[in-house]
PDB file of C-alpha atoms in Angstrom:
ATOM      1  CA  MET A   1     -19.222 -20.110  -5.838  1.00 34.00           C
ATOM      2  CA  THR A   2     -16.699 -21.501  -3.430  1.00 36.00           C
ATOM      3  CA  GLU A   3     -13.373 -22.953  -4.422  1.00 37.00           C
ATOM      4  CA  THR A   4     -14.496 -26.508  -3.085  1.00 36.00           C
ATOM      5  CA  GLN A   5     -17.571 -26.173  -5.234  1.00 36.00           C
ATOM      6  CA  THR A   6     -15.647 -25.296  -8.460  1.00 35.00           C
ATOM      7  CA  VAL A   7     -13.406 -28.410  -8.372  1.00 39.00           C
ATOM      8  CA  THR A   8     -16.473 -30.931  -7.462  1.00 42.00           C
ATOM      9  CA  ASP A   9     -19.069 -29.467  -9.731  1.00 43.00           C
ATOM     10  CA  PRO A  10     -19.255 -31.482 -12.904  1.00 38.00           C
ATOM     11  CA  ASN A  11     -19.960 -28.740 -15.036  1.00 36.00           C
ATOM     12  CA  ALA A  12     -17.095 -26.582 -13.882  1.00 40.00           C
ATOM     13  CA  LYS A  13     -14.355 -25.786 -16.207  1.00 42.00           C
ATOM     14  CA  SER A  14     -11.273 -28.176 -16.015  1.00 44.00           C
ATOM     15  CA  ASP A  15      -8.482 -26.979 -13.972  1.00 41.00           C
ATOM     16  CA  THR A  16      -5.208 -26.147 -16.379  1.00 51.00           C
ATOM     17  CA  ALA A  17      -3.332 -23.588 -14.223  1.00 52.00           C
ATOM     18  CA  LEU A  18      -2.124 -26.222 -11.470  1.00 81.00           C
ATOM     19  CA  ARG A  19      -1.832 -29.888 -11.030  1.00 90.00           C
ATOM     20  CA  ILE A  20       0.327 -30.727  -8.209  1.00 96.00           C
ATOM     21  CA  ARG A  21       0.974 -34.314  -7.470  1.00 97.00           C
ATOM     22  CA  TYR A  22       1.074 -35.378  -3.645  1.00 97.00           C
ATOM     23  CA  ARG A  23       2.280 -38.955  -2.447  1.00 98.00           C
ATOM     24  CA  ILE A  24       0.254 -39.748   0.879  1.00 98.00           C
ATOM     25  CA  ARG A  25       1.493 -43.137   2.697  1.00 98.00           C
ATOM     26  CA  PHE A  26      -1.268 -44.329   5.318  1.00 98.00           C
ATOM     27  CA  ALA A  27      -2.328 -47.710   7.082  1.00 98.00           C
ATOM     28  CA  LYS A  28      -5.683 -49.639   7.012  1.00 97.00           C
ATOM     29  CA  GLU A  29      -6.051 -51.225   9.953  1.00 97.00           C
ATOM     30  CA  GLY A  30      -9.085 -52.554  12.448  1.00 96.00           C
ATOM     31  CA  LEU A  31     -12.630 -53.007  10.811  1.00 96.00           C
ATOM     32  CA  LEU A  32     -11.428 -51.007   7.900  1.00 97.00           C
ATOM     33  CA  ARG A  33      -9.602 -53.915   6.537  1.00 97.00           C
ATOM     34  CA  TRP A  34     -12.872 -55.424   5.663  1.00 96.00           C
ATOM     35  CA  ILE A  35     -13.784 -52.781   2.856  1.00 96.00           C
ATOM     36  CA  GLY A  36     -12.950 -53.546  -0.660  1.00 95.00           C
ATOM     37  CA  HIS A  37     -10.850 -51.362  -2.937  1.00 95.00           C
ATOM     38  CA  ASN A  38     -13.739 -49.731  -4.592  1.00 96.00           C
ATOM     39  CA  ASP A  39     -15.331 -48.865  -1.238  1.00 97.00           C
ATOM     40  CA  LEU A  40     -11.774 -47.461  -0.430  1.00 97.00           C
ATOM     41  CA  ILE A  41     -11.799 -45.208  -3.059  1.00 95.00           C
ATOM     42  CA  ARG A  42     -15.143 -43.825  -2.459  1.00 95.00           C
ATOM     43  CA  LEU A  43     -13.734 -43.448   1.395  1.00 97.00           C
ATOM     44  CA  TRP A  44     -11.011 -41.338  -0.097  1.00 97.00           C
ATOM     45  CA  GLU A  45     -13.178 -39.227  -2.120  1.00 95.00           C
ATOM     46  CA  ARG A  46     -15.148 -38.397   1.016  1.00 96.00           C
ATOM     47  CA  ILE A  47     -11.959 -37.776   2.862  1.00 97.00           C
ATOM     48  CA  ILE A  48     -11.104 -35.450   0.429  1.00 96.00           C
ATOM     49  CA  ARG A  49     -14.472 -33.527   0.033  1.00 95.00           C
ATOM     50  CA  ARG A  50     -14.615 -33.234   3.956  1.00 96.00           C
ATOM     51  CA  ALA A  51     -11.085 -31.853   3.974  1.00 96.00           C
ATOM     52  CA  GLU A  52     -12.287 -29.403   1.322  1.00 95.00           C
ATOM     53  CA  LEU A  53      -9.248 -29.923  -0.731  1.00 96.00           C
ATOM     54  CA  PRO A  54      -8.917 -28.112  -4.107  1.00 95.00           C
ATOM     55  CA  VAL A  55      -8.551 -31.527  -6.036  1.00 94.00           C
ATOM     56  CA  SER A  56      -7.565 -31.764  -9.751  1.00 94.00           C
ATOM     57  CA  MET A  57     -10.718 -33.514 -11.629  1.00 89.00           C
ATOM     58  CA  SER A  58     -10.673 -35.905 -14.493  1.00 84.00           C
ATOM     59  CA  GLN A  59     -12.007 -34.923 -18.038  1.00 81.00           C
ATOM     60  CA  GLY A  60     -15.262 -36.308 -19.443  1.00 76.00           C
ATOM     61  CA  PHE A  61     -18.865 -36.189 -18.272  1.00 76.00           C
ATOM     62  CA  HIS A  62     -18.509 -38.282 -15.136  1.00 78.00           C
ATOM     63  CA  ARG A  63     -15.499 -36.475 -13.533  1.00 83.00           C
ATOM     64  CA  ARG A  64     -13.738 -38.058 -10.768  1.00 85.00           C
ATOM     65  CA  PRO A  65     -10.809 -36.571  -8.428  1.00 90.00           C
ATOM     66  CA  ARG A  66      -7.430 -37.318  -9.824  1.00 93.00           C
ATOM     67  CA  MET A  67      -6.140 -40.084  -7.527  1.00 95.00           C
ATOM     68  CA  SER A  68      -4.492 -43.327  -8.047  1.00 96.00           C
ATOM     69  CA  PHE A  69      -3.352 -46.510  -5.963  1.00 97.00           C
ATOM     70  CA  PRO A  70      -0.200 -48.557  -7.127  1.00 97.00           C
ATOM     71  CA  SER A  71      -1.927 -51.845  -5.990  1.00 95.00           C
ATOM     72  CA  ALA A  72      -5.333 -52.833  -4.930  1.00 94.00           C
ATOM     73  CA  LEU A  73      -5.273 -54.701  -1.555  1.00 93.00           C
ATOM     74  CA  ALA A  74      -7.265 -58.006  -0.917  1.00 92.00           C
ATOM     75  CA  LEU A  75     -10.005 -58.090   1.422  1.00 94.00           C
ATOM     76  CA  GLY A  76      -9.180 -58.661   4.983  1.00 96.00           C
ATOM     77  CA  VAL A  77      -5.399 -57.653   4.587  1.00 97.00           C
ATOM     78  CA  VAL A  78      -4.170 -55.251   7.012  1.00 98.00           C
ATOM     79  CA  ALA A  79      -1.823 -52.491   5.651  1.00 98.00           C
ATOM     80  CA  LEU A  80       0.697 -50.619   7.265  1.00 98.00           C
ATOM     81  CA  ASP A  81       2.034 -48.376   4.800  1.00 97.00           C
ATOM     82  CA  GLU A  82      -0.110 -48.143   1.476  1.00 98.00           C
ATOM     83  CA  VAL A  83       0.109 -45.356  -1.133  1.00 98.00           C
ATOM     84  CA  ILE A  84      -2.305 -42.828  -2.880  1.00 98.00           C
ATOM     85  CA  ASP A  85      -1.234 -40.177  -5.134  1.00 98.00           C
ATOM     86  CA  LEU A  86      -3.412 -37.245  -5.287  1.00 97.00           C
ATOM     87  CA  ASP A  87      -3.483 -34.411  -7.662  1.00 97.00           C
ATOM     88  CA  LEU A  88      -4.475 -30.971  -6.279  1.00 97.00           C
ATOM     89  CA  CYS A  89      -4.754 -27.606  -8.190  1.00 95.00           C
ATOM     90  CA  GLU A  90      -3.352 -25.663  -5.438  1.00 94.00           C
ATOM     91  CA  GLU A  91      -0.080 -25.879  -3.543  1.00 95.00           C
ATOM     92  CA  PHE A  92       0.212 -26.950   0.171  1.00 96.00           C
ATOM     93  CA  ALA A  93       2.867 -27.317   2.589  1.00 96.00           C
ATOM     94  CA  ALA A  94       3.351 -31.196   3.459  1.00 96.00           C
ATOM     95  CA  GLU A  95       2.642 -30.325   6.891  1.00 96.00           C
ATOM     96  CA  VAL A  96      -0.689 -28.308   6.183  1.00 97.00           C
ATOM     97  CA  LEU A  97      -1.926 -31.203   3.956  1.00 97.00           C
ATOM     98  CA  PHE A  98      -1.255 -33.843   6.618  1.00 97.00           C
ATOM     99  CA  SER A  99      -2.931 -32.015   9.262  1.00 97.00           C
ATOM    100  CA  ARG A 100      -6.042 -31.898   7.153  1.00 97.00           C
ATOM    101  CA  LEU A 101      -6.245 -35.387   6.283  1.00 97.00           C
ATOM    102  CA  GLU A 102      -5.388 -36.553   9.764  1.00 96.00           C
ATOM    103  CA  ALA A 103      -8.245 -34.237  11.283  1.00 96.00           C
ATOM    104  CA  ASP A 104     -10.979 -36.603   9.406  1.00 95.00           C
ATOM    105  CA  GLN A 105     -10.183 -39.399  12.176  1.00 95.00           C
ATOM    106  CA  GLN A 106     -11.449 -42.032  10.031  1.00 95.00           C
ATOM    107  CA  PRO A 107     -11.505 -45.209  12.296  1.00 96.00           C
ATOM    108  CA  GLY A 108      -8.817 -47.539  11.019  1.00 97.00           C
ATOM    109  CA  LEU A 109      -7.118 -45.281   8.725  1.00 98.00           C
ATOM    110  CA  ARG A 110      -3.907 -43.689   9.729  1.00 97.00           C
ATOM    111  CA  ILE A 111      -1.908 -41.136   7.654  1.00 97.00           C
ATOM    112  CA  ASN A 112       1.716 -41.734   7.961  1.00 97.00           C
ATOM    113  CA  SER A 113       3.140 -39.118   5.593  1.00 96.00           C
ATOM    114  CA  VAL A 114       2.463 -36.580   2.840  1.00 97.00           C
ATOM    115  CA  GLN A 115       5.034 -35.653   0.272  1.00 96.00           C
ATOM    116  CA  LYS A 116       4.751 -32.893  -2.509  1.00 96.00           C
ATOM    117  CA  LEU A 117       6.509 -34.611  -5.751  1.00 96.00           C
ATOM    118  CA  PRO A 118       8.738 -33.116  -7.907  1.00 94.00           C
ATOM    119  CA  VAL A 119       6.976 -31.679 -11.384  1.00 92.00           C
ATOM    120  CA  GLY A 120       6.151 -34.147 -13.885  1.00 91.00           C
ATOM    121  CA  SER A 121       6.422 -37.043 -11.631  1.00 94.00           C
ATOM    122  CA  PRO A 122       4.775 -40.254 -12.971  1.00 95.00           C
ATOM    123  CA  LYS A 123       1.900 -41.998 -11.112  1.00 95.00           C
ATOM    124  CA  ALA A 124       3.244 -44.716  -8.476  1.00 97.00           C
ATOM    125  CA  GLN A 125       3.821 -47.780 -10.022  1.00 97.00           C
ATOM    126  CA  LEU A 126       4.106 -51.172  -7.924  1.00 97.00           C
ATOM    127  CA  ALA A 127       7.624 -52.739  -7.678  1.00 98.00           C
ATOM    128  CA  SER A 128       7.278 -55.135  -4.755  1.00 98.00           C
ATOM    129  CA  SER A 129       5.383 -55.655  -1.295  1.00 98.00           C
ATOM    130  CA  ASP A 130       6.349 -57.079   2.041  1.00 98.00           C
ATOM    131  CA  TYR A 131       3.927 -59.309   3.852  1.00 98.00           C
ATOM    132  CA  SER A 132       3.590 -61.152   7.076  1.00 98.00           C
ATOM    133  CA  ILE A 133       1.448 -63.613   8.438  1.00 98.00           C
ATOM    134  CA  ASP A 134       1.556 -65.303  11.586  1.00 98.00           C
ATOM    135  CA  VAL A 135       1.462 -69.376  11.851  1.00 97.00           C
ATOM    136  CA  PRO A 136      -2.010 -70.158  13.461  1.00 97.00           C
ATOM    137  CA  GLU A 137      -1.642 -72.102  16.623  1.00 95.00           C
ATOM    138  CA  GLY A 138      -1.707 -76.011  16.222  1.00 95.00           C
ATOM    139  CA  ILE A 139       0.198 -75.972  13.192  1.00 97.00           C
ATOM    140  CA  ASP A 140       3.428 -77.764  13.050  1.00 97.00           C
ATOM    141  CA  VAL A 141       6.069 -74.908  12.352  1.00 97.00           C
ATOM    142  CA  ASP A 142       8.878 -77.453  11.647  1.00 97.00           C
ATOM    143  CA  GLN A 143       6.507 -78.952   8.689  1.00 97.00           C
ATOM    144  CA  VAL A 144       6.045 -75.317   7.684  1.00 97.00           C
ATOM    145  CA  GLN A 145       9.776 -74.625   7.334  1.00 97.00           C
ATOM    146  CA  ARG A 146      10.307 -77.997   5.494  1.00 97.00           C
ATOM    147  CA  LYS A 147       7.543 -77.182   2.911  1.00 97.00           C
ATOM    148  CA  LEU A 148       9.258 -73.697   2.686  1.00 97.00           C
ATOM    149  CA  THR A 149      12.648 -75.102   2.227  1.00 97.00           C
ATOM    150  CA  ARG A 150      11.386 -77.313  -0.630  1.00 97.00           C
ATOM    151  CA  LEU A 151       9.802 -74.377  -2.369  1.00 97.00           C
ATOM    152  CA  LEU A 152      12.890 -72.218  -2.393  1.00 97.00           C
ATOM    153  CA  ALA A 153      14.819 -75.174  -3.769  1.00 97.00           C
ATOM    154  CA  GLU A 154      12.604 -74.903  -6.997  1.00 97.00           C
ATOM    155  CA  ASP A 155      13.363 -73.025  -9.881  1.00 97.00           C
ATOM    156  CA  HIS A 156       9.684 -72.091 -10.748  1.00 97.00           C
ATOM    157  CA  VAL A 157       6.331 -72.896  -9.714  1.00 95.00           C
ATOM    158  CA  THR A 158       2.960 -72.589 -11.564  1.00 92.00           C
ATOM    159  CA  PHE A 159      -0.511 -71.954 -10.565  1.00 88.00           C
ATOM    160  CA  GLU A 160      -3.906 -71.581 -12.323  1.00 87.00           C
ATOM    161  CA  ARG A 161      -5.791 -68.077 -12.272  1.00 87.00           C
ATOM    162  CA  LYS A 162      -8.832 -67.598 -14.305  1.00 86.00           C
ATOM    163  CA  GLY A 163      -8.258 -70.773 -16.552  1.00 88.00           C
ATOM    164  CA  LYS A 164      -4.459 -69.571 -17.348  1.00 89.00           C
ATOM    165  CA  THR A 165      -1.423 -70.915 -16.239  1.00 91.00           C
ATOM    166  CA  VAL A 166       1.037 -68.203 -14.409  1.00 90.00           C
ATOM    167  CA  ARG A 167       4.705 -69.147 -14.044  1.00 94.00           C
ATOM    168  CA  THR A 168       6.459 -67.683 -11.158  1.00 96.00           C
ATOM    169  CA  LEU A 169      10.320 -67.552 -11.058  1.00 97.00           C
ATOM    170  CA  ILE A 170      11.051 -68.271  -7.179  1.00 97.00           C
ATOM    171  CA  ALA A 171      14.488 -66.141  -7.099  1.00 96.00           C
ATOM    172  CA  THR A 172      13.492 -63.209  -8.832  1.00 96.00           C
ATOM    173  CA  GLU A 173       9.617 -62.888  -7.672  1.00 97.00           C
ATOM    174  CA  ILE A 174       9.667 -64.356  -4.276  1.00 97.00           C
ATOM    175  CA  PRO A 175      13.255 -62.721  -3.482  1.00 97.00           C
ATOM    176  CA  ARG A 176      12.219 -63.141   0.361  1.00 98.00           C
ATOM    177  CA  LEU A 177      10.604 -65.843   1.968  1.00 98.00           C
ATOM    178  CA  GLU A 178      11.595 -66.917   5.552  1.00 98.00           C
ATOM    179  CA  LEU A 179       9.963 -68.135   8.759  1.00 97.00           C
ATOM    180  CA  THR A 180      11.063 -66.351  12.018  1.00 95.00           C
ATOM    181  CA  ASN A 181       9.444 -66.699  15.142  1.00 94.00           C
ATOM    182  CA  ASN A 182       6.583 -68.405  13.942  1.00 96.00           C
ATOM    183  CA  ARG A 183       5.885 -65.676  11.634  1.00 98.00           C
ATOM    184  CA  LEU A 184       5.947 -66.312   7.757  1.00 98.00           C
ATOM    185  CA  GLU A 185       7.527 -63.135   6.024  1.00 98.00           C
ATOM    186  CA  PHE A 186       8.007 -62.701   2.493  1.00 98.00           C
ATOM    187  CA  THR A 187       8.135 -60.337  -0.403  1.00 98.00           C
ATOM    188  CA  LEU A 188       6.572 -60.573  -3.570  1.00 98.00           C
ATOM    189  CA  VAL A 189       7.839 -58.829  -6.841  1.00 98.00           C
ATOM    190  CA  SER A 190       5.142 -57.237  -9.272  1.00 96.00           C
ATOM    191  CA  LYS A 191       5.749 -57.815 -12.996  1.00 92.00           C
ATOM    192  CA  ASP A 192       4.177 -57.187 -16.269  1.00 88.00           C
ATOM    193  CA  GLY A 193       1.139 -59.318 -16.628  1.00 85.00           C
ATOM    194  CA  ALA A 194       0.148 -61.958 -13.831  1.00 89.00           C
ATOM    195  CA  SER A 195       2.174 -61.746 -10.820  1.00 92.00           C
ATOM    196  CA  ILE A 196       1.961 -64.143  -7.863  1.00 95.00           C
ATOM    197  CA  ARG A 197      -0.362 -63.168  -4.914  1.00 95.00           C
ATOM    198  CA  PRO A 198      -0.144 -63.904  -1.187  1.00 97.00           C
ATOM    199  CA  ASP A 199      -3.161 -66.384  -1.375  1.00 95.00           C
ATOM    200  CA  ASN A 200      -1.403 -68.228  -4.312  1.00 95.00           C
ATOM    201  CA  LEU A 201       1.857 -68.453  -2.049  1.00 96.00           C
ATOM    202  CA  LEU A 202      -0.159 -69.863   0.839  1.00 97.00           C
ATOM    203  CA  GLU A 203      -1.578 -72.238  -1.483  1.00 95.00           C
ATOM    204  CA  LEU A 204       1.892 -73.491  -2.700  1.00 95.00           C
ATOM    205  CA  LEU A 205       2.712 -74.114   1.359  1.00 96.00           C
ATOM    206  CA  ASP A 206      -0.573 -76.107   1.885  1.00 96.00           C
ATOM    207  CA  ALA A 207      -1.568 -73.040   3.886  1.00 97.00           C
ATOM    208  CA  SER A 208      -4.452 -71.617   2.223  1.00 96.00           C
ATOM    209  CA  ASP A 209      -6.558 -72.381   5.287  1.00 97.00           C
ATOM    210  CA  TRP A 210      -4.817 -70.033   7.651  1.00 97.00           C
ATOM    211  CA  PRO A 211      -6.775 -67.054   7.699  1.00 96.00           C
ATOM    212  CA  GLN A 212      -9.887 -69.552   8.392  1.00 96.00           C
ATOM    213  CA  GLN A 213      -7.766 -70.383  11.518  1.00 96.00           C
ATOM    214  CA  GLY A 214      -7.562 -66.866  12.753  1.00 95.00           C
ATOM    215  CA  ALA A 215      -4.186 -65.986  10.901  1.00 97.00           C
ATOM    216  CA  THR A 216      -4.196 -62.202   9.733  1.00 97.00           C
ATOM    217  CA  MET A 217      -2.216 -61.389   6.996  1.00 98.00           C
ATOM    218  CA  THR A 218      -0.608 -57.933   6.874  1.00 98.00           C
ATOM    219  CA  ARG A 219       0.954 -55.989   3.940  1.00 98.00           C
ATOM    220  CA  GLU A 220       3.964 -54.098   5.692  1.00 98.00           C
ATOM    221  CA  ARG A 221       4.916 -51.948   2.851  1.00 97.00           C
ATOM    222  CA  VAL A 222       4.884 -51.375  -0.656  1.00 97.00           C
ATOM    223  CA  HIS A 223       7.800 -50.629  -2.578  1.00 98.00           C
ATOM    224  CA  LEU A 224       7.489 -48.508  -5.803  1.00 98.00           C
ATOM    225  CA  GLN A 225       9.367 -48.372  -8.942  1.00 96.00           C
ATOM    226  CA  GLN A 226      10.034 -44.735  -8.459  1.00 95.00           C
ATOM    227  CA  ASP A 227      10.181 -42.955  -5.231  1.00 93.00           C
ATOM    228  CA  TYR A 228      11.693 -39.829  -3.973  1.00 92.00           C
ATOM    229  CA  ALA A 229      13.851 -39.474  -0.653  1.00 87.00           C
ATOM    230  CA  PRO A 230      12.545 -36.718   1.696  1.00 81.00           C
ATOM    231  CA  SER A 231      14.086 -33.260   1.055  1.00 71.00           C
ATOM    232  CA  SER A 232      16.554 -31.697   3.684  1.00 63.00           C
ATOM    233  CA  GLU A 233      15.525 -30.739   6.864  1.00 60.00           C
ATOM    234  CA  GLY A 234      13.295 -27.626   7.162  1.00 63.00           C
ATOM    235  CA  ASP A 235      11.917 -28.248   3.489  1.00 79.00           C
ATOM    236  CA  ASP A 236       7.899 -28.037   3.718  1.00 91.00           C
ATOM    237  CA  THR A 237       7.660 -30.874   0.699  1.00 94.00           C
ATOM    238  CA  PHE A 238       7.545 -33.739   3.007  1.00 95.00           C
ATOM    239  CA  PHE A 239       5.761 -34.333   6.566  1.00 95.00           C
ATOM    240  CA  SER A 240       5.212 -37.895   8.533  1.00 93.00           C
ATOM    241  CA  THR A 241       4.457 -38.858  11.801  1.00 84.00           C
ATOM    242  CA  THR A 242       7.913 -39.328  12.698  1.00 77.00           C
ATOM    243  CA  HIS A 243       8.923 -35.866  11.389  1.00 56.00           C
ATOM    244  CA  SER A 244      11.267 -34.232  14.144  1.00 43.00           C
TER     245      SER A 244
END
């Protein structure tokens, strides 16, 4: 039995020797932005399988690769710097793992970086997300700015979700909200319980129909509660597309 069969066979013994966590940052663009989160999970499972990676498997009858995403992405949103944490039971240099994943050449998926995390590192947890969306043609930009200014002057806002009222503090949960060169840019902070989402913010600005008018939402980057700076030059625990 090959190594790949061992880790993907549901009857195989659980891997207890090694469980090494790698953090992968990637972009999801083009037509791939129209697949949902569950389909994205299945896509990554196929990529891992094709790359013949010795992935650590969960326990139980329905064993799955140990991988996690800090935040699901809404359908139709372009993502430039998403995160997936992947547990392997074999150690790889970051550049080697990067090359294996990049070789899949999945349309719309771009690998940005691979980082081996320190032993005992917790799974990625979302702290905040940076977004942008262009103002559609024909929209009065000055009017958008006035609505934005009024919103920023508020202490808090409320909106309904699944029959419950969600309260959002403007200063702490929307720390960045600005209109620059006809582009709305904002940062949304994640919190325990219900957090404000991009569609909620557009609704508060009377801009819910912007996507229907051709505007594409982009998640520029996700920020994590605990992240790790790349190691010193020459270390094999980090590799990215900008690696010198």
